[in-house]
Amino acid sequence: MKVLKVDHIGIAVNSIQECMKLYKDLLGLEYAGSETVAEQKVTTAFFPVGDTEVELLESTSPDGPIAKYLEKRGEGVQHIAFRVDNLEAALEELKAKGVKLIDEKPRMGAGGAKIAFLHPKSTYGVLVELSERD
Ligand code: ZN
């Protein structure tokens, strides 16, 4: 497997609207748009920075994974996403080497990317997302 770059850093927030003040107005980052991923009960907002992006994550439902994360740990960095050249091959390789996977198969994430999460128990407490884009 080959990791190409840090694709984005996912940050769980109570309100994307509220966070605009920091990322857009104070830090002056470009806002590249929002997207709701219904299956994950999350709305995302992307702010490109150099070769990577900040991804804000706001829950659309009290029983969604981001709502549960916020309840347990509060706002903050929720995951780091690495772009890989071949997601299916990467998952197979990591599984064969004993890494615990949350997603055994790629699924659709924001922006039409194929994504999969590794289990934090296998990644020293960091929720790692792998992503592949055409
Ligand atoms: Zn992500």
Short mmCIF file of N, CA and C and ligand atoms in Angstrom, two decimals:
data_model
loop_
_atom_site.label_atom_id
_atom_site.label_comp_id
_atom_site.label_asym_id
_atom_site.label_seq_id
_atom_site.Cartn_x
_atom_site.Cartn_y
_atom_site.Cartn_z
N MET A 1 0.84 -1.20 0.00
CA MET A 1 0.00 0.00 0.00
C MET A 1 0.87 1.24 0.00
N LYS A 2 0.34 2.31 -0.54
CA LYS A 2 1.09 3.56 -0.56
C LYS A 2 0.20 4.71 -0.05
N VAL A 3 0.68 5.40 1.00
CA VAL A 3 -0.01 6.59 1.49
C VAL A 3 0.51 7.79 0.72
N LEU A 4 -0.38 8.54 0.10
CA LEU A 4 0.03 9.64 -0.77
C LEU A 4 0.15 10.96 -0.03
N LYS A 5 -0.74 11.19 0.93
CA LYS A 5 -0.71 12.45 1.68
C LYS A 5 -1.74 12.41 2.81
N VAL A 6 -1.70 13.42 3.67
CA VAL A 6 -2.79 13.60 4.62
C VAL A 6 -3.94 14.22 3.83
N ASP A 7 -4.99 13.45 3.61
CA ASP A 7 -6.10 13.93 2.79
C ASP A 7 -6.87 15.04 3.50
N HIS A 8 -7.19 14.79 4.76
CA HIS A 8 -7.86 15.82 5.56
C HIS A 8 -7.79 15.47 7.04
N ILE A 9 -8.10 16.47 7.86
CA ILE A 9 -8.20 16.29 9.31
C ILE A 9 -9.65 16.54 9.68
N GLY A 10 -10.28 15.55 10.28
CA GLY A 10 -11.70 15.65 10.63
C GLY A 10 -11.88 16.18 12.05
N ILE A 11 -12.66 17.24 12.18
CA ILE A 11 -12.87 17.89 13.48
C ILE A 11 -14.36 17.90 13.80
N ALA A 12 -14.71 17.31 14.93
CA ALA A 12 -16.11 17.26 15.35
C ALA A 12 -16.48 18.57 16.03
N VAL A 13 -17.57 19.18 15.58
CA VAL A 13 -18.01 20.46 16.15
C VAL A 13 -19.52 20.43 16.42
N ASN A 14 -19.94 21.27 17.33
CA ASN A 14 -21.38 21.38 17.60
C ASN A 14 -22.08 22.10 16.47
N SER A 15 -21.43 23.10 15.89
CA SER A 15 -22.07 23.91 14.86
C SER A 15 -21.05 24.39 13.82
N ILE A 16 -21.23 23.94 12.59
CA ILE A 16 -20.35 24.40 11.50
C ILE A 16 -20.49 25.91 11.34
N GLN A 17 -21.73 26.36 11.43
CA GLN A 17 -22.01 27.80 11.29
C GLN A 17 -21.16 28.61 12.27
N GLU A 18 -21.14 28.16 13.51
CA GLU A 18 -20.37 28.83 14.56
C GLU A 18 -18.86 28.81 14.24
N CYS A 19 -18.38 27.67 13.73
CA CYS A 19 -16.95 27.49 13.45
C CYS A 19 -16.46 28.28 12.25
N MET A 20 -17.39 28.72 11.41
CA MET A 20 -17.03 29.54 10.25
C MET A 20 -16.22 30.75 10.70
N LYS A 21 -16.60 31.27 11.87
CA LYS A 21 -15.94 32.47 12.40
C LYS A 21 -14.45 32.24 12.53
N LEU A 22 -14.07 31.06 13.03
CA LEU A 22 -12.65 30.76 13.21
C LEU A 22 -11.97 30.45 11.88
N TYR A 23 -12.49 29.45 11.17
CA TYR A 23 -11.76 28.96 10.00
C TYR A 23 -11.81 29.92 8.81
N LYS A 24 -12.98 30.54 8.61
CA LYS A 24 -13.13 31.42 7.45
C LYS A 24 -12.72 32.86 7.80
N ASP A 25 -13.31 33.40 8.85
CA ASP A 25 -13.10 34.82 9.14
C ASP A 25 -11.76 35.10 9.82
N LEU A 26 -11.40 34.32 10.84
CA LEU A 26 -10.17 34.61 11.58
C LEU A 26 -8.94 34.01 10.92
N LEU A 27 -9.00 32.73 10.53
CA LEU A 27 -7.84 32.10 9.89
C LEU A 27 -7.79 32.41 8.40
N GLY A 28 -8.90 32.86 7.86
CA GLY A 28 -8.93 33.27 6.45
C GLY A 28 -8.86 32.14 5.45
N LEU A 29 -9.30 30.94 5.86
CA LEU A 29 -9.28 29.81 4.93
C LEU A 29 -10.43 29.92 3.96
N GLU A 30 -10.24 29.31 2.80
CA GLU A 30 -11.28 29.29 1.78
C GLU A 30 -12.30 28.22 2.17
N TYR A 31 -13.58 28.56 2.13
CA TYR A 31 -14.64 27.59 2.42
C TYR A 31 -15.04 26.92 1.11
N ALA A 32 -14.85 25.61 1.03
CA ALA A 32 -15.06 24.91 -0.24
C ALA A 32 -16.42 24.22 -0.31
N GLY A 33 -17.31 24.49 0.67
CA GLY A 33 -18.65 23.95 0.56
C GLY A 33 -18.96 22.87 1.58
N SER A 34 -20.26 22.59 1.73
CA SER A 34 -20.74 21.61 2.70
C SER A 34 -21.43 20.48 1.98
N GLU A 35 -21.51 19.37 2.68
CA GLU A 35 -22.19 18.21 2.11
C GLU A 35 -22.75 17.38 3.26
N THR A 36 -23.97 16.89 3.10
CA THR A 36 -24.54 16.00 4.11
C THR A 36 -24.43 14.56 3.63
N VAL A 37 -23.83 13.72 4.47
CA VAL A 37 -23.78 12.29 4.18
C VAL A 37 -24.84 11.63 5.07
N ALA A 38 -26.02 11.41 4.47
CA ALA A 38 -27.20 10.98 5.24
C ALA A 38 -26.94 9.68 5.99
N GLU A 39 -26.27 8.75 5.33
CA GLU A 39 -26.00 7.44 5.91
C GLU A 39 -25.20 7.57 7.21
N GLN A 40 -24.32 8.57 7.27
CA GLN A 40 -23.49 8.76 8.46
C GLN A 40 -24.07 9.81 9.42
N LYS A 41 -25.23 10.37 9.05
CA LYS A 41 -25.89 11.39 9.88
C LYS A 41 -24.95 12.53 10.23
N VAL A 42 -24.29 13.02 9.17
CA VAL A 42 -23.29 14.06 9.39
C VAL A 42 -23.32 15.07 8.24
N THR A 43 -23.09 16.34 8.60
CA THR A 43 -22.84 17.35 7.58
C THR A 43 -21.37 17.74 7.69
N THR A 44 -20.71 17.81 6.53
CA THR A 44 -19.29 18.14 6.51
C THR A 44 -19.09 19.49 5.83
N ALA A 45 -18.07 20.21 6.25
CA ALA A 45 -17.68 21.45 5.58
C ALA A 45 -16.17 21.38 5.37
N PHE A 46 -15.73 21.69 4.15
CA PHE A 46 -14.32 21.54 3.81
C PHE A 46 -13.62 22.88 3.63
N PHE A 47 -12.41 22.95 4.19
CA PHE A 47 -11.56 24.13 4.06
C PHE A 47 -10.18 23.68 3.58
N PRO A 48 -9.90 23.79 2.29
CA PRO A 48 -8.59 23.37 1.78
C PRO A 48 -7.47 24.22 2.40
N VAL A 49 -6.38 23.55 2.77
CA VAL A 49 -5.19 24.22 3.29
C VAL A 49 -3.98 23.56 2.63
N GLY A 50 -3.27 24.27 1.79
CA GLY A 50 -2.13 23.67 1.10
C GLY A 50 -2.57 22.40 0.38
N ASP A 51 -1.90 21.30 0.69
CA ASP A 51 -2.17 20.05 0.01
C ASP A 51 -3.18 19.18 0.78
N THR A 52 -3.77 19.75 1.83
CA THR A 52 -4.72 18.96 2.60
C THR A 52 -5.96 19.80 2.91
N GLU A 53 -6.83 19.30 3.75
CA GLU A 53 -8.06 20.03 4.05
C GLU A 53 -8.45 19.85 5.51
N VAL A 54 -9.14 20.83 6.04
CA VAL A 54 -9.82 20.69 7.33
C VAL A 54 -11.26 20.29 7.00
N GLU A 55 -11.74 19.25 7.65
CA GLU A 55 -13.12 18.79 7.46
C GLU A 55 -13.86 18.96 8.79
N LEU A 56 -14.80 19.88 8.82
CA LEU A 56 -15.63 20.03 10.02
C LEU A 56 -16.79 19.06 9.93
N LEU A 57 -17.13 18.46 11.06
CA LEU A 57 -18.18 17.45 11.10
C LEU A 57 -19.24 17.84 12.11
N GLU A 58 -20.46 18.02 11.64
CA GLU A 58 -21.58 18.36 12.52
C GLU A 58 -22.64 17.28 12.38
N SER A 59 -23.16 16.82 13.50
CA SER A 59 -24.16 15.74 13.45
C SER A 59 -25.51 16.26 12.96
N THR A 60 -26.22 15.44 12.20
CA THR A 60 -27.56 15.82 11.75
C THR A 60 -28.62 15.16 12.63
N SER A 61 -28.18 14.34 13.58
CA SER A 61 -29.13 13.59 14.41
C SER A 61 -28.49 13.25 15.75
N PRO A 62 -29.30 13.27 16.83
CA PRO A 62 -28.73 12.99 18.16
C PRO A 62 -28.18 11.57 18.30
N ASP A 63 -28.56 10.66 17.39
CA ASP A 63 -28.07 9.29 17.52
C ASP A 63 -26.97 8.96 16.49
N GLY A 64 -26.45 10.00 15.83
CA GLY A 64 -25.39 9.77 14.85
C GLY A 64 -24.03 9.58 15.52
N PRO A 65 -23.06 9.04 14.78
CA PRO A 65 -21.73 8.80 15.36
C PRO A 65 -21.02 10.08 15.84
N ILE A 66 -21.24 11.19 15.16
CA ILE A 66 -20.58 12.43 15.60
C ILE A 66 -21.26 12.97 16.87
N ALA A 67 -22.58 12.83 16.95
CA ALA A 67 -23.27 13.25 18.17
C ALA A 67 -22.77 12.44 19.36
N LYS A 68 -22.58 11.15 19.14
CA LYS A 68 -22.09 10.28 20.23
C LYS A 68 -20.67 10.66 20.61
N TYR A 69 -19.86 10.98 19.61
CA TYR A 69 -18.48 11.39 19.87
C TYR A 69 -18.45 12.68 20.70
N LEU A 70 -19.26 13.65 20.31
CA LEU A 70 -19.31 14.94 21.02
C LEU A 70 -19.76 14.76 22.46
N GLU A 71 -20.73 13.86 22.64
CA GLU A 71 -21.26 13.60 23.98
C GLU A 71 -20.15 13.05 24.88
N LYS A 72 -19.35 12.15 24.33
CA LYS A 72 -18.32 11.46 25.10
C LYS A 72 -17.07 12.32 25.29
N ARG A 73 -16.63 13.00 24.23
CA ARG A 73 -15.31 13.63 24.27
C ARG A 73 -15.31 15.12 23.98
N GLY A 74 -16.45 15.65 23.59
CA GLY A 74 -16.51 17.08 23.30
C GLY A 74 -15.91 17.41 21.93
N GLU A 75 -15.89 18.69 21.61
CA GLU A 75 -15.38 19.11 20.31
C GLU A 75 -13.88 18.86 20.21
N GLY A 76 -13.41 18.61 19.00
CA GLY A 76 -11.97 18.43 18.80
C GLY A 76 -11.66 17.55 17.61
N VAL A 77 -10.37 17.28 17.43
CA VAL A 77 -9.94 16.44 16.31
C VAL A 77 -10.53 15.04 16.48
N GLN A 78 -11.25 14.58 15.46
CA GLN A 78 -11.95 13.30 15.56
C GLN A 78 -11.27 12.20 14.75
N HIS A 79 -10.72 12.56 13.59
CA HIS A 79 -9.98 11.57 12.82
C HIS A 79 -8.97 12.22 11.88
N ILE A 80 -8.02 11.41 11.43
CA ILE A 80 -7.06 11.85 10.42
C ILE A 80 -7.24 10.93 9.22
N ALA A 81 -7.32 11.54 8.03
CA ALA A 81 -7.53 10.75 6.82
C ALA A 81 -6.28 10.78 5.96
N PHE A 82 -5.82 9.59 5.59
CA PHE A 82 -4.70 9.45 4.67
C PHE A 82 -5.23 9.04 3.30
N ARG A 83 -4.74 9.72 2.27
CA ARG A 83 -5.09 9.32 0.91
C ARG A 83 -4.18 8.16 0.49
N VAL A 84 -4.78 7.08 0.00
CA VAL A 84 -3.99 5.93 -0.47
C VAL A 84 -4.25 5.73 -1.96
N ASP A 85 -3.32 5.01 -2.60
CA ASP A 85 -3.46 4.81 -4.05
C ASP A 85 -4.53 3.76 -4.37
N ASN A 86 -4.68 2.75 -3.50
CA ASN A 86 -5.65 1.69 -3.77
C ASN A 86 -6.25 1.23 -2.44
N LEU A 87 -7.47 1.67 -2.17
CA LEU A 87 -8.08 1.46 -0.86
C LEU A 87 -8.35 -0.02 -0.59
N GLU A 88 -8.92 -0.72 -1.55
CA GLU A 88 -9.23 -2.15 -1.33
C GLU A 88 -7.97 -2.94 -1.02
N ALA A 89 -6.93 -2.67 -1.76
CA ALA A 89 -5.66 -3.38 -1.54
C ALA A 89 -5.08 -3.02 -0.17
N ALA A 90 -5.21 -1.76 0.21
CA ALA A 90 -4.68 -1.32 1.50
C ALA A 90 -5.41 -2.02 2.64
N LEU A 91 -6.75 -2.13 2.54
CA LEU A 91 -7.53 -2.79 3.59
C LEU A 91 -7.15 -4.27 3.70
N GLU A 92 -6.99 -4.91 2.56
CA GLU A 92 -6.60 -6.32 2.55
C GLU A 92 -5.25 -6.52 3.21
N GLU A 93 -4.32 -5.65 2.84
CA GLU A 93 -2.96 -5.77 3.36
C GLU A 93 -2.94 -5.55 4.88
N LEU A 94 -3.63 -4.50 5.33
CA LEU A 94 -3.62 -4.19 6.76
C LEU A 94 -4.31 -5.29 7.56
N LYS A 95 -5.40 -5.79 7.03
CA LYS A 95 -6.12 -6.87 7.72
C LYS A 95 -5.23 -8.10 7.85
N ALA A 96 -4.56 -8.43 6.76
CA ALA A 96 -3.65 -9.59 6.77
C ALA A 96 -2.54 -9.41 7.79
N LYS A 97 -2.18 -8.16 8.06
CA LYS A 97 -1.10 -7.89 9.02
C LYS A 97 -1.63 -7.65 10.43
N GLY A 98 -2.93 -7.93 10.63
CA GLY A 98 -3.48 -7.93 11.98
C GLY A 98 -4.07 -6.61 12.45
N VAL A 99 -4.22 -5.64 11.56
CA VAL A 99 -4.84 -4.37 11.95
C VAL A 99 -6.35 -4.54 11.98
N LYS A 100 -6.97 -4.08 13.07
CA LYS A 100 -8.42 -4.17 13.21
C LYS A 100 -9.08 -3.09 12.35
N LEU A 101 -10.06 -3.48 11.56
CA LEU A 101 -10.75 -2.54 10.67
C LEU A 101 -12.16 -2.27 11.16
N ILE A 102 -12.60 -1.03 11.03
CA ILE A 102 -14.02 -0.73 11.27
C ILE A 102 -14.81 -1.07 10.00
N ASP A 103 -14.25 -0.66 8.87
CA ASP A 103 -14.87 -0.97 7.57
C ASP A 103 -14.02 -1.99 6.83
N GLU A 104 -14.58 -3.17 6.61
CA GLU A 104 -13.86 -4.21 5.87
C GLU A 104 -13.84 -3.88 4.38
N LYS A 105 -14.88 -3.15 3.95
CA LYS A 105 -14.99 -2.78 2.54
C LYS A 105 -15.11 -1.25 2.44
N PRO A 106 -14.61 -0.66 1.35
CA PRO A 106 -14.75 0.78 1.17
C PRO A 106 -16.21 1.19 1.09
N ARG A 107 -16.51 2.39 1.61
CA ARG A 107 -17.85 2.95 1.42
C ARG A 107 -17.70 4.39 0.94
N MET A 108 -18.84 4.97 0.57
CA MET A 108 -18.79 6.31 0.00
C MET A 108 -18.73 7.37 1.10
N GLY A 109 -17.79 8.29 0.99
CA GLY A 109 -17.69 9.40 1.92
C GLY A 109 -18.06 10.69 1.21
N ALA A 110 -17.79 11.81 1.88
CA ALA A 110 -18.07 13.11 1.27
C ALA A 110 -17.18 13.32 0.05
N GLY A 111 -17.68 14.10 -0.89
CA GLY A 111 -16.89 14.46 -2.07
C GLY A 111 -16.64 13.31 -3.02
N GLY A 112 -17.46 12.25 -2.92
CA GLY A 112 -17.34 11.13 -3.84
C GLY A 112 -16.11 10.26 -3.60
N ALA A 113 -15.49 10.41 -2.43
CA ALA A 113 -14.31 9.59 -2.12
C ALA A 113 -14.75 8.23 -1.62
N LYS A 114 -13.93 7.23 -1.88
CA LYS A 114 -14.10 5.93 -1.24
C LYS A 114 -13.33 5.98 0.06
N ILE A 115 -13.98 5.60 1.17
CA ILE A 115 -13.31 5.70 2.46
C ILE A 115 -13.49 4.43 3.29
N ALA A 116 -12.63 4.26 4.28
CA ALA A 116 -12.76 3.18 5.26
C ALA A 116 -12.01 3.60 6.51
N PHE A 117 -12.53 3.19 7.66
CA PHE A 117 -11.89 3.54 8.93
C PHE A 117 -11.18 2.34 9.53
N LEU A 118 -10.03 2.61 10.16
CA LEU A 118 -9.31 1.60 10.92
C LEU A 118 -9.73 1.75 12.38
N HIS A 119 -9.64 0.68 13.13
CA HIS A 119 -10.07 0.73 14.53
C HIS A 119 -9.01 1.38 15.41
N PRO A 120 -9.42 2.36 16.24
CA PRO A 120 -8.44 3.06 17.10
C PRO A 120 -7.66 2.12 18.02
N LYS A 121 -8.20 0.94 18.29
CA LYS A 121 -7.47 -0.03 19.12
C LYS A 121 -6.20 -0.50 18.42
N SER A 122 -6.20 -0.42 17.09
CA SER A 122 -5.03 -0.85 16.33
C SER A 122 -4.15 0.32 15.91
N THR A 123 -4.57 1.55 16.24
CA THR A 123 -3.84 2.72 15.73
C THR A 123 -3.50 3.70 16.86
N TYR A 124 -3.22 3.14 18.04
CA TYR A 124 -2.76 3.94 19.17
C TYR A 124 -3.69 5.11 19.49
N GLY A 125 -4.99 4.82 19.43
CA GLY A 125 -5.97 5.79 19.89
C GLY A 125 -6.42 6.81 18.87
N VAL A 126 -5.83 6.77 17.67
CA VAL A 126 -6.24 7.73 16.63
C VAL A 126 -7.20 7.04 15.67
N LEU A 127 -8.36 7.67 15.45
CA LEU A 127 -9.26 7.13 14.43
C LEU A 127 -8.69 7.51 13.07
N VAL A 128 -8.25 6.48 12.33
CA VAL A 128 -7.61 6.70 11.02
C VAL A 128 -8.59 6.35 9.91
N GLU A 129 -8.76 7.30 9.00
CA GLU A 129 -9.57 7.06 7.80
C GLU A 129 -8.62 6.92 6.62
N LEU A 130 -8.87 5.95 5.78
CA LEU A 130 -8.14 5.86 4.52
C LEU A 130 -9.10 6.28 3.41
N SER A 131 -8.60 7.04 2.45
CA SER A 131 -9.49 7.48 1.38
C SER A 131 -8.80 7.34 0.03
N GLU A 132 -9.64 7.14 -0.96
CA GLU A 132 -9.14 7.04 -2.34
C GLU A 132 -10.05 7.88 -3.22
N ARG A 133 -9.45 8.68 -4.06
CA ARG A 133 -10.21 9.50 -5.02
C ARG A 133 -9.66 9.26 -6.41
N ASP A 134 -10.57 9.26 -7.38
CA ASP A 134 -10.12 9.11 -8.77
C ASP A 134 -9.54 10.40 -9.30
ZN ZN B 1 -13.01 12.26 7.00
#
